[in-house]
Backbone as CSV, one residue per row, in Angstrom:
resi,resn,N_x,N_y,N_z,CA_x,CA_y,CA_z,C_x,C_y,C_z
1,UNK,0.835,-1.199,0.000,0.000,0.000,0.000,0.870,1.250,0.000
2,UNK,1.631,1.400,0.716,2.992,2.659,1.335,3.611,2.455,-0.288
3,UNK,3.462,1.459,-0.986,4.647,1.244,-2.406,3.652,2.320,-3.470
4,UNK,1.974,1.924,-2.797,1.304,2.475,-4.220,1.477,4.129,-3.761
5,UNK,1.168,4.398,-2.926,1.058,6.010,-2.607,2.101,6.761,-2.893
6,UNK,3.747,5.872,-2.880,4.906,6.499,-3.617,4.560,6.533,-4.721
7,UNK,3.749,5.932,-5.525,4.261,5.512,-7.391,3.165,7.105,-7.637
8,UNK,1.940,7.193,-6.947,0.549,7.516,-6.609,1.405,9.387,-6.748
9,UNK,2.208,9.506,-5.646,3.072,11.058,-5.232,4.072,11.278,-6.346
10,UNK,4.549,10.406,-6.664,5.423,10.304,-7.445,5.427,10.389,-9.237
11,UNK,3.760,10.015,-9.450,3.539,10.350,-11.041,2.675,11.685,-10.534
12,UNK,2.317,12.197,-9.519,2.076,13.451,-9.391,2.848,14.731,-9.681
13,UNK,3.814,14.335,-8.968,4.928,15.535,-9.065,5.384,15.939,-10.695
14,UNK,5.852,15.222,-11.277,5.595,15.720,-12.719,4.757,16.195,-13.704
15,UNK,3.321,16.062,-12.968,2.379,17.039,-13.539,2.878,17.986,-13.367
16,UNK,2.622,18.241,-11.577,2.612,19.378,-11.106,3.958,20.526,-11.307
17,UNK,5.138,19.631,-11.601,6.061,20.913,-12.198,5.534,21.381,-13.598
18,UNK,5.081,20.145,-14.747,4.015,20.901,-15.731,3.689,21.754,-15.927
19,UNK,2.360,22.010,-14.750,1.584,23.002,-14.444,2.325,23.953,-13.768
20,UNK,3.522,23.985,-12.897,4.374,25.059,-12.638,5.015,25.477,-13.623
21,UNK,5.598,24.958,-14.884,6.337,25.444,-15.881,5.281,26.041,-16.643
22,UNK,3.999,25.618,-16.879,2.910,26.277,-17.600,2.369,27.750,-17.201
23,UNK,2.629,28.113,-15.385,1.793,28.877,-15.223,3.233,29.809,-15.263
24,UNK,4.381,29.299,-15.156,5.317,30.522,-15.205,5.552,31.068,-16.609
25,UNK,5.098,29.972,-17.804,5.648,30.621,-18.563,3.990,31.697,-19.410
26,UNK,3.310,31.401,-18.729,2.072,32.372,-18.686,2.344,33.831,-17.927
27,UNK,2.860,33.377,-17.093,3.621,35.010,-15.853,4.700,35.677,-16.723
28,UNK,5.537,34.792,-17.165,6.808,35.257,-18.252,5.838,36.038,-19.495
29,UNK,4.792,35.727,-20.438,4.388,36.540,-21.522,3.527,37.773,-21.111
30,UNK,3.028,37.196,-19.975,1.983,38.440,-19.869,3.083,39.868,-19.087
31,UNK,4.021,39.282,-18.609,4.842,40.556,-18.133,5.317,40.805,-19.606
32,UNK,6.097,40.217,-20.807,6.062,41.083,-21.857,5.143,41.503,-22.886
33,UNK,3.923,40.886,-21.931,2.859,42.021,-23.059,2.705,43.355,-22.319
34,UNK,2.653,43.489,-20.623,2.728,44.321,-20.304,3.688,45.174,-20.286
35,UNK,5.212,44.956,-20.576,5.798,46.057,-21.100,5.871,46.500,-22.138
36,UNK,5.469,45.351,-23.182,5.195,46.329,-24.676,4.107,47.013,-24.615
37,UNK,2.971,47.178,-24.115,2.310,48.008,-23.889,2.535,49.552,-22.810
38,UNK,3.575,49.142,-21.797,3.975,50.189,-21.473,4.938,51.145,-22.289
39,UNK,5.481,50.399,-23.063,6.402,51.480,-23.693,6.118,51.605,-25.039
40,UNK,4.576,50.961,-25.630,3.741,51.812,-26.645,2.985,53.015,-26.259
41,UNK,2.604,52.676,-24.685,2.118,54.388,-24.394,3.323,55.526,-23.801
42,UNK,4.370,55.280,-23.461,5.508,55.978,-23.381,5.380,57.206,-24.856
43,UNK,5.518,55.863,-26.162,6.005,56.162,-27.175,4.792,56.858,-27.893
44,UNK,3.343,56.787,-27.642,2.158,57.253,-28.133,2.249,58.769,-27.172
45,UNK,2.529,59.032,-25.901,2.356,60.089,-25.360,3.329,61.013,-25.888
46,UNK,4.419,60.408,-26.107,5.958,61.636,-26.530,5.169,62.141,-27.992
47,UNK,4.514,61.351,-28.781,4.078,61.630,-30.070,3.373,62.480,-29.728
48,UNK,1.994,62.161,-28.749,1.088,63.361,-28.586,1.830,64.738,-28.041
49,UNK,2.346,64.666,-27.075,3.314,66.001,-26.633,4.282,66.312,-27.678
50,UNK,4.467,65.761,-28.565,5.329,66.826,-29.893,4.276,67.199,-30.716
51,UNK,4.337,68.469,-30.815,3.403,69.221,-32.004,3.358,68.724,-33.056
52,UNK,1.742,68.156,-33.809,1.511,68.270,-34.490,1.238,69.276,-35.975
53,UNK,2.225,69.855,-36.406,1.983,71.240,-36.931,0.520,71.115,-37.863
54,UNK,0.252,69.997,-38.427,-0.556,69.996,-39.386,-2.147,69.832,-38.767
55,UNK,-2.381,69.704,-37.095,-3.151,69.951,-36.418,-3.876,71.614,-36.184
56,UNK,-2.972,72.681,-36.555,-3.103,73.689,-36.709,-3.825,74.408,-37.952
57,UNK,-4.793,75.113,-37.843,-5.855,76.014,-38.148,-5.871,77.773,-38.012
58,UNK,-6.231,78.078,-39.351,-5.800,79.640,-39.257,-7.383,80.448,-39.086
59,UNK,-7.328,81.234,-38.189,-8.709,82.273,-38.115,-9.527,82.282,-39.131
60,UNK,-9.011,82.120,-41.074,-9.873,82.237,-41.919,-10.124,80.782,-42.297
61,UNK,-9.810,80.022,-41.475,-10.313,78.207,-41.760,-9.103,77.862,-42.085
62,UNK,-8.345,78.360,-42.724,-7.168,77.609,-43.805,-6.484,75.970,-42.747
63,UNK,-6.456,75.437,-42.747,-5.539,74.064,-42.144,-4.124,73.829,-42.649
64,UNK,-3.258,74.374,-42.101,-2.075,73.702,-42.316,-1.746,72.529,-43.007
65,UNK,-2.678,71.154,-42.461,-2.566,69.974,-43.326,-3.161,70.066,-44.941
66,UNK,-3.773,70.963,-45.475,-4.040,71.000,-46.264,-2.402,71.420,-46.912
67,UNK,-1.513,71.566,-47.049,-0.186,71.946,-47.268,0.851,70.836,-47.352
68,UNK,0.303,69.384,-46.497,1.055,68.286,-46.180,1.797,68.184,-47.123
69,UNK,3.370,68.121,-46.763,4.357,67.503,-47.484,5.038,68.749,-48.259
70,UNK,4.449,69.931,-48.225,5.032,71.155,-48.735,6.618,71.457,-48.609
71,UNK,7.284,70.450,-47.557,8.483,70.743,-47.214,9.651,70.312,-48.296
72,UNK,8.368,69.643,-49.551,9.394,69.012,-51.005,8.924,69.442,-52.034
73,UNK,8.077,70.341,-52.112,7.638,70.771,-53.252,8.477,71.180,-53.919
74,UNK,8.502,71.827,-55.186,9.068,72.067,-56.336,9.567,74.142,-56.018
75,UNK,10.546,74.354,-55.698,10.515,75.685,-56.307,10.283,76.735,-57.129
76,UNK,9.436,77.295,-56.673,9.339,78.528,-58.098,10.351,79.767,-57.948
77,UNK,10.259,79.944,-57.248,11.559,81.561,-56.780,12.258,81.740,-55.846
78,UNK,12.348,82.864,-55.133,13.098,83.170,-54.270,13.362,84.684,-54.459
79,UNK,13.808,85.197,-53.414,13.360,86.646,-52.908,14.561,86.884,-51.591
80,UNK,14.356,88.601,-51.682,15.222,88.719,-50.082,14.308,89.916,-49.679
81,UNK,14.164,90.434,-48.440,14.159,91.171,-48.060,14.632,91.882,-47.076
82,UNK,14.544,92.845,-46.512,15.266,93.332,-45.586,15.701,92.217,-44.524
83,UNK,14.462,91.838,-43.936,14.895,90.808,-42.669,14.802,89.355,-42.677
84,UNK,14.386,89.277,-44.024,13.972,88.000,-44.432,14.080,87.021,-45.664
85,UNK,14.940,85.872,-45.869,14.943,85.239,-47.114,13.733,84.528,-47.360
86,UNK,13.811,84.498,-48.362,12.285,83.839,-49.046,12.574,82.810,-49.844
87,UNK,11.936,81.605,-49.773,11.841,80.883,-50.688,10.489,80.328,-51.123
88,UNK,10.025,80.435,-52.009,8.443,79.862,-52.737,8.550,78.758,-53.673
89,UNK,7.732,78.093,-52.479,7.433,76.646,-53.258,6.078,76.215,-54.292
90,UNK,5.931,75.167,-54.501,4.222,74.875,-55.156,4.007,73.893,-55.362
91,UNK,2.791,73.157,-54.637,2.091,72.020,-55.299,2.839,71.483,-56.247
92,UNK,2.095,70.043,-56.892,2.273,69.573,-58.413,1.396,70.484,-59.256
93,UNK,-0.081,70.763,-58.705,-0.836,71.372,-59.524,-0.307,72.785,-60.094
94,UNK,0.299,73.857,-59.081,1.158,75.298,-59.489,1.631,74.717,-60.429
95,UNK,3.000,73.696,-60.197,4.057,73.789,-61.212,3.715,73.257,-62.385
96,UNK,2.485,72.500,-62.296,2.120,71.601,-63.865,1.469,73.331,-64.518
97,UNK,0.667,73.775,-63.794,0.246,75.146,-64.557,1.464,75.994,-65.135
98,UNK,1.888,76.545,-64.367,3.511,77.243,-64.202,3.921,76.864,-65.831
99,UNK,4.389,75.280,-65.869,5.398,75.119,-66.807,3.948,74.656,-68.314
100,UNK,3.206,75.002,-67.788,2.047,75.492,-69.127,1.662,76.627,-69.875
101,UNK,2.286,77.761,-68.818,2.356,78.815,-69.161,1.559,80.127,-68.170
102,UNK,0.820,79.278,-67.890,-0.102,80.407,-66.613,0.948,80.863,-65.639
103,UNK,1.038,82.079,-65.079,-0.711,83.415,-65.797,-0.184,84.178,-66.981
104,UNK,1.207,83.878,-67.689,1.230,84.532,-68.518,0.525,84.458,-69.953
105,UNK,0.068,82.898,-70.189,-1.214,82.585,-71.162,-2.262,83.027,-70.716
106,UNK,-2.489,84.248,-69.955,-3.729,84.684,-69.563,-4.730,83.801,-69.049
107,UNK,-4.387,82.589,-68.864,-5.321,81.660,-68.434,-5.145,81.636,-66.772
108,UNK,-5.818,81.558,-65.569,-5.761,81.240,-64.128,-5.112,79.820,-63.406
109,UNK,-4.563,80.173,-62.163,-4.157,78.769,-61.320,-5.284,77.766,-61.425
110,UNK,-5.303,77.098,-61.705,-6.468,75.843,-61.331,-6.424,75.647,-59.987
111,UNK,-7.920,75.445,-59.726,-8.464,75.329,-58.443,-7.221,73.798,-57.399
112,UNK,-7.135,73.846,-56.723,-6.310,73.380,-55.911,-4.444,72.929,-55.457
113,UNK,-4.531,74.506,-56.736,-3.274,75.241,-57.025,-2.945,75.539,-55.346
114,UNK,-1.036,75.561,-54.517,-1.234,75.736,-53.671,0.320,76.366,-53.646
115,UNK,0.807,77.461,-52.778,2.051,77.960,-52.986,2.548,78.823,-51.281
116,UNK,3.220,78.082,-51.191,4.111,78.493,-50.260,4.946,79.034,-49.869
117,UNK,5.803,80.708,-48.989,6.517,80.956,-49.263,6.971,80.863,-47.855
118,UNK,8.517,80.315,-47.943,9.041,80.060,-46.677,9.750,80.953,-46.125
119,UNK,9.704,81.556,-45.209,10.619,82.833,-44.489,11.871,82.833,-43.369
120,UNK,12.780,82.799,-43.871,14.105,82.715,-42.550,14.613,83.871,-42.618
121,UNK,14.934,83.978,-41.490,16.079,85.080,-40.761,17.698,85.001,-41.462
122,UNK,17.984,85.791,-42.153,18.998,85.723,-42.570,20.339,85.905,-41.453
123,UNK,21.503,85.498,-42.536,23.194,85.536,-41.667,23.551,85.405,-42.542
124,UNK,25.438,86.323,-42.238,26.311,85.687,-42.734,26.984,84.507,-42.643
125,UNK,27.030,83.848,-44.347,27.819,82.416,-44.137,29.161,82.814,-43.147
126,UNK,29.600,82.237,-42.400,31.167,82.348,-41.968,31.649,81.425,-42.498
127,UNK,31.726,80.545,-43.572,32.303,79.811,-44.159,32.581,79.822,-45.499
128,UNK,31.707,80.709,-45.750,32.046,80.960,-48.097,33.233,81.623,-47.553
129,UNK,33.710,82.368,-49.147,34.938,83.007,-48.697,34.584,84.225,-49.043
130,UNK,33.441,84.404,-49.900,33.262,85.883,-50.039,31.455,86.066,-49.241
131,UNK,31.177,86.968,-49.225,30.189,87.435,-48.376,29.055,87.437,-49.343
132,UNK,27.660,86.690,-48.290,26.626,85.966,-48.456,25.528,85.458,-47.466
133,UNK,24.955,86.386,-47.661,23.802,85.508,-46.529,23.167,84.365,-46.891
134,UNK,22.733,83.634,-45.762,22.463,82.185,-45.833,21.365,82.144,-44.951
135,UNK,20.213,81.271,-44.832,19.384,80.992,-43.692,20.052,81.061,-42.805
136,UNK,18.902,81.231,-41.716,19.437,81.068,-40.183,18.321,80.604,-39.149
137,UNK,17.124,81.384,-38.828,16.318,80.557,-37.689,15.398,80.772,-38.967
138,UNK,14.394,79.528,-39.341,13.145,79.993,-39.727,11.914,80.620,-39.550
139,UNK,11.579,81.156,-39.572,10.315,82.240,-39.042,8.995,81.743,-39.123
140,UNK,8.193,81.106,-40.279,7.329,81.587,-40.935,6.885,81.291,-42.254
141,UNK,5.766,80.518,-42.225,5.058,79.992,-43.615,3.817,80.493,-44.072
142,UNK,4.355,81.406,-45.285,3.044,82.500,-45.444,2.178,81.047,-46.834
143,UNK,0.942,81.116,-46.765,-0.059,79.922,-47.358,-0.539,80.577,-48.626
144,UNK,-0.414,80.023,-49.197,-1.466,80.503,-50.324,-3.078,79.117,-50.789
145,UNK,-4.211,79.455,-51.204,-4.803,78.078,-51.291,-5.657,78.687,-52.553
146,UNK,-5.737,77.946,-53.592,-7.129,78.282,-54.814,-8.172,77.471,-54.343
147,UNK,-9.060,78.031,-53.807,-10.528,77.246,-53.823,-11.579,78.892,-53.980
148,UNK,-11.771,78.566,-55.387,-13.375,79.978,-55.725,-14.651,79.384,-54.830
149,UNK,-14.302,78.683,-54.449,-16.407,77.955,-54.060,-15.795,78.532,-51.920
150,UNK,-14.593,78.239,-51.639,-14.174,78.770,-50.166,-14.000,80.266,-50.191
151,UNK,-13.433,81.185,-51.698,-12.723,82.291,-51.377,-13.350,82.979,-52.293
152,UNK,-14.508,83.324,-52.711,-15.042,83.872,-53.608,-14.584,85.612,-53.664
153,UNK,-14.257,85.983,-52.605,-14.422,87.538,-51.885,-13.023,88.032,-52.729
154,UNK,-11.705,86.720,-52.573,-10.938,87.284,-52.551,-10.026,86.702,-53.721
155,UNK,-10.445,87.085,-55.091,-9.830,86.484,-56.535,-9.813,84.531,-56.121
156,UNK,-10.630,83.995,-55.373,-10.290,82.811,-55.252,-9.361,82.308,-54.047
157,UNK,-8.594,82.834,-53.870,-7.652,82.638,-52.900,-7.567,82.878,-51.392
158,UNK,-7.166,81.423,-50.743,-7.338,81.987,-49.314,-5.740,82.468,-48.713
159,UNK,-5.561,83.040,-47.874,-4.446,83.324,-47.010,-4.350,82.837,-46.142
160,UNK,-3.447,82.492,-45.062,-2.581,82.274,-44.064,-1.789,82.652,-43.542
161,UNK,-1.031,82.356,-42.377,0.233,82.709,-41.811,0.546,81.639,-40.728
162,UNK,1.667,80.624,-41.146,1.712,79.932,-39.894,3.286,80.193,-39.061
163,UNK,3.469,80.684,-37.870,4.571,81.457,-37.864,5.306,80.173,-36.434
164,UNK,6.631,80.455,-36.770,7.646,79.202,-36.536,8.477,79.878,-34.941
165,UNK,8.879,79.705,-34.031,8.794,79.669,-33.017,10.168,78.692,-32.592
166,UNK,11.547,78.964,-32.762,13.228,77.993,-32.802,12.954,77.595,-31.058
167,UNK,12.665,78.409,-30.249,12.790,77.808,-28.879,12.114,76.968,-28.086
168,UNK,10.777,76.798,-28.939,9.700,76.052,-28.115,9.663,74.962,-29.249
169,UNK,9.951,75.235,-30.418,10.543,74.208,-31.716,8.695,73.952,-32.317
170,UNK,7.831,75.163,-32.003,6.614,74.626,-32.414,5.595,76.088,-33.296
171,UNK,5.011,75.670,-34.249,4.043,76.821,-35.026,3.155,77.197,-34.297
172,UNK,2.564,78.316,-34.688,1.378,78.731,-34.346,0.496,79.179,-35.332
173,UNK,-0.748,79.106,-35.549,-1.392,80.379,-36.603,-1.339,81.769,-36.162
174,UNK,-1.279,82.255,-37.092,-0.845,83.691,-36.454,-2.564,84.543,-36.699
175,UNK,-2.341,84.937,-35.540,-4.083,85.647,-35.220,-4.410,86.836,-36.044
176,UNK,-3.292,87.327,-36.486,-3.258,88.341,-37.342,-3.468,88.627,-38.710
177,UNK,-3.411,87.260,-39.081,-3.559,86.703,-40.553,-4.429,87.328,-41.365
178,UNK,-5.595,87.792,-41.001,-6.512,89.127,-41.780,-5.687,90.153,-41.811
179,UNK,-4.588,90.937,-40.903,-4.146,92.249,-41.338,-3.132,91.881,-42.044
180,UNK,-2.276,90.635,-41.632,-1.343,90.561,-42.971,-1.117,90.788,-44.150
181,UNK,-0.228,91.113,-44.858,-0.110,91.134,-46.645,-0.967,89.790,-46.972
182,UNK,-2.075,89.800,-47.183,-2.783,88.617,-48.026,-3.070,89.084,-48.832
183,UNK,-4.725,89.289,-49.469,-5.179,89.353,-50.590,-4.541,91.101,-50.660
184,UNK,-4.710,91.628,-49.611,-4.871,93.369,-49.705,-3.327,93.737,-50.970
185,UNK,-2.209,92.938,-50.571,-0.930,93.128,-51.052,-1.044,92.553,-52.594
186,UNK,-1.837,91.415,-52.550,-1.649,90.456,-54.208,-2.641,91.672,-55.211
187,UNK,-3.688,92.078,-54.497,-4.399,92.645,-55.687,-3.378,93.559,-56.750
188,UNK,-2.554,94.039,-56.519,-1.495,94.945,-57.100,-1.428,93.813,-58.693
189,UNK,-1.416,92.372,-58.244,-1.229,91.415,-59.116,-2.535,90.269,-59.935
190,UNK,-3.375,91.512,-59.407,-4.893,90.735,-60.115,-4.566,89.977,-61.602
191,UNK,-3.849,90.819,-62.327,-3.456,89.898,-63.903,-3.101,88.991,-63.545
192,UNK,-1.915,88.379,-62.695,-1.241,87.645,-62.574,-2.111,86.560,-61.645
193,UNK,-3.417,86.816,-61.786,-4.123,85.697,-61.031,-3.593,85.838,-59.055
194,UNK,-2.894,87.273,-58.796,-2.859,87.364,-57.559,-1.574,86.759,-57.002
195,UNK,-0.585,86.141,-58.184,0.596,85.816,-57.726,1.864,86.576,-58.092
196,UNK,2.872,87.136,-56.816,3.675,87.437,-57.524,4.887,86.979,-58.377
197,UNK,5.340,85.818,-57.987,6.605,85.126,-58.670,5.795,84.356,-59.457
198,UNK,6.948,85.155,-60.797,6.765,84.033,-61.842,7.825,82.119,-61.491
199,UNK,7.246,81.426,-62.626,8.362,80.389,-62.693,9.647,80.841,-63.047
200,UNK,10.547,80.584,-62.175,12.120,81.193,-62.470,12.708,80.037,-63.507
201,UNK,13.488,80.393,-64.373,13.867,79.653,-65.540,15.196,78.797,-64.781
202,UNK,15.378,77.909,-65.162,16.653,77.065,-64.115,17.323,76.132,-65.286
């Protein structure tokens, strides 16, 4: 009897480490599901706390994301001014017009024509050998948008201003964006469909 209760304890115990190796290695996954989930919300919160720029909205509706990807568009010009270098970009739709001939074929931007002009703070290179200003902090993304059925008031076109901010590393719309040079400054360029740079020849 004492022989069966050994054999009896004895084919027990190898379940039961079984079921101990089973439930540890259940304790072992669920602790790495719970840290991949901790350090997907680590990694989801740092995302939410970095600015979304394209989350941003201008007083006259305009959306920033409507602009997405503007940071590769195609160049049309470039400009200086006193405090500020300029560079103007455009859509595919601008530049397919552009290199069609508009506005000098007297014909208009097509509706979802879109042009951007980028604004930095100028400096001297300290590295050319002859003297040259070069970017320096960026400032400032003045919008341009063709929609006649949104902008009827104003040759079609809406305005913007989304202005750039080096220390906090984040945009804002700028509240001011009605007194800005928008439409009030382009009308000078009503022929020109309200734009001033032509396509620069390259």
């Amino acid at each position: 009897m004492s022989e069966l209760v050994t054999k009896s304890v004895a084919q027990e115990q190898p379940g039961q480490k079984i079921e101990t190796r089973t439930a540890a290695q259940r304790v072992a996954g669920f602790t790495v599901v719970v840290t991949a989930v901790a350090v997907l919300a680590v990694l989801v919160a740092t995302a939410v706390y970095a600015q979304d720029k394209y989350s941003l909205k201008s007083p006259s509706g305009i959306a920033f994301s409507d602009f997405k990807g503007y940071e590769d568009w195609a160049v049309v010009s470039s400009a200086r001014a006193d405090e500020v270098l300029k560079v103007i970009v455009g859509n595919p739709t601008m530049i397919t017009a552009y290199k069609a001939g508009v506005p000098g074929n007297g014909q208009p931007f097509p509706e979802g024509s879109m042009i951007v002009k980028l604004q930095w703070k100028p400096k001297k290179s300290a590295e050319a050998p002859f003297v040259v200003d070069v970017p320096d902090v960026f400032k400032q993304a003045f919008v341009m948008e063709k929609d006649s059925k949104r902008f009827p008031k104003t040759g079609g076109w809406g305005y913007a201003v989304f202005n750039y901010d080096a220390a906090s590393d984040k945009f804002t719309a700028d509240e001011k964006s009605f007194a800005d040079c928008g439409h009030s400054c382009h009308v000078a360029v009503k022929a020109k469909d309200y734009i001033f740079h032509p396509y620069q020849k390259r």
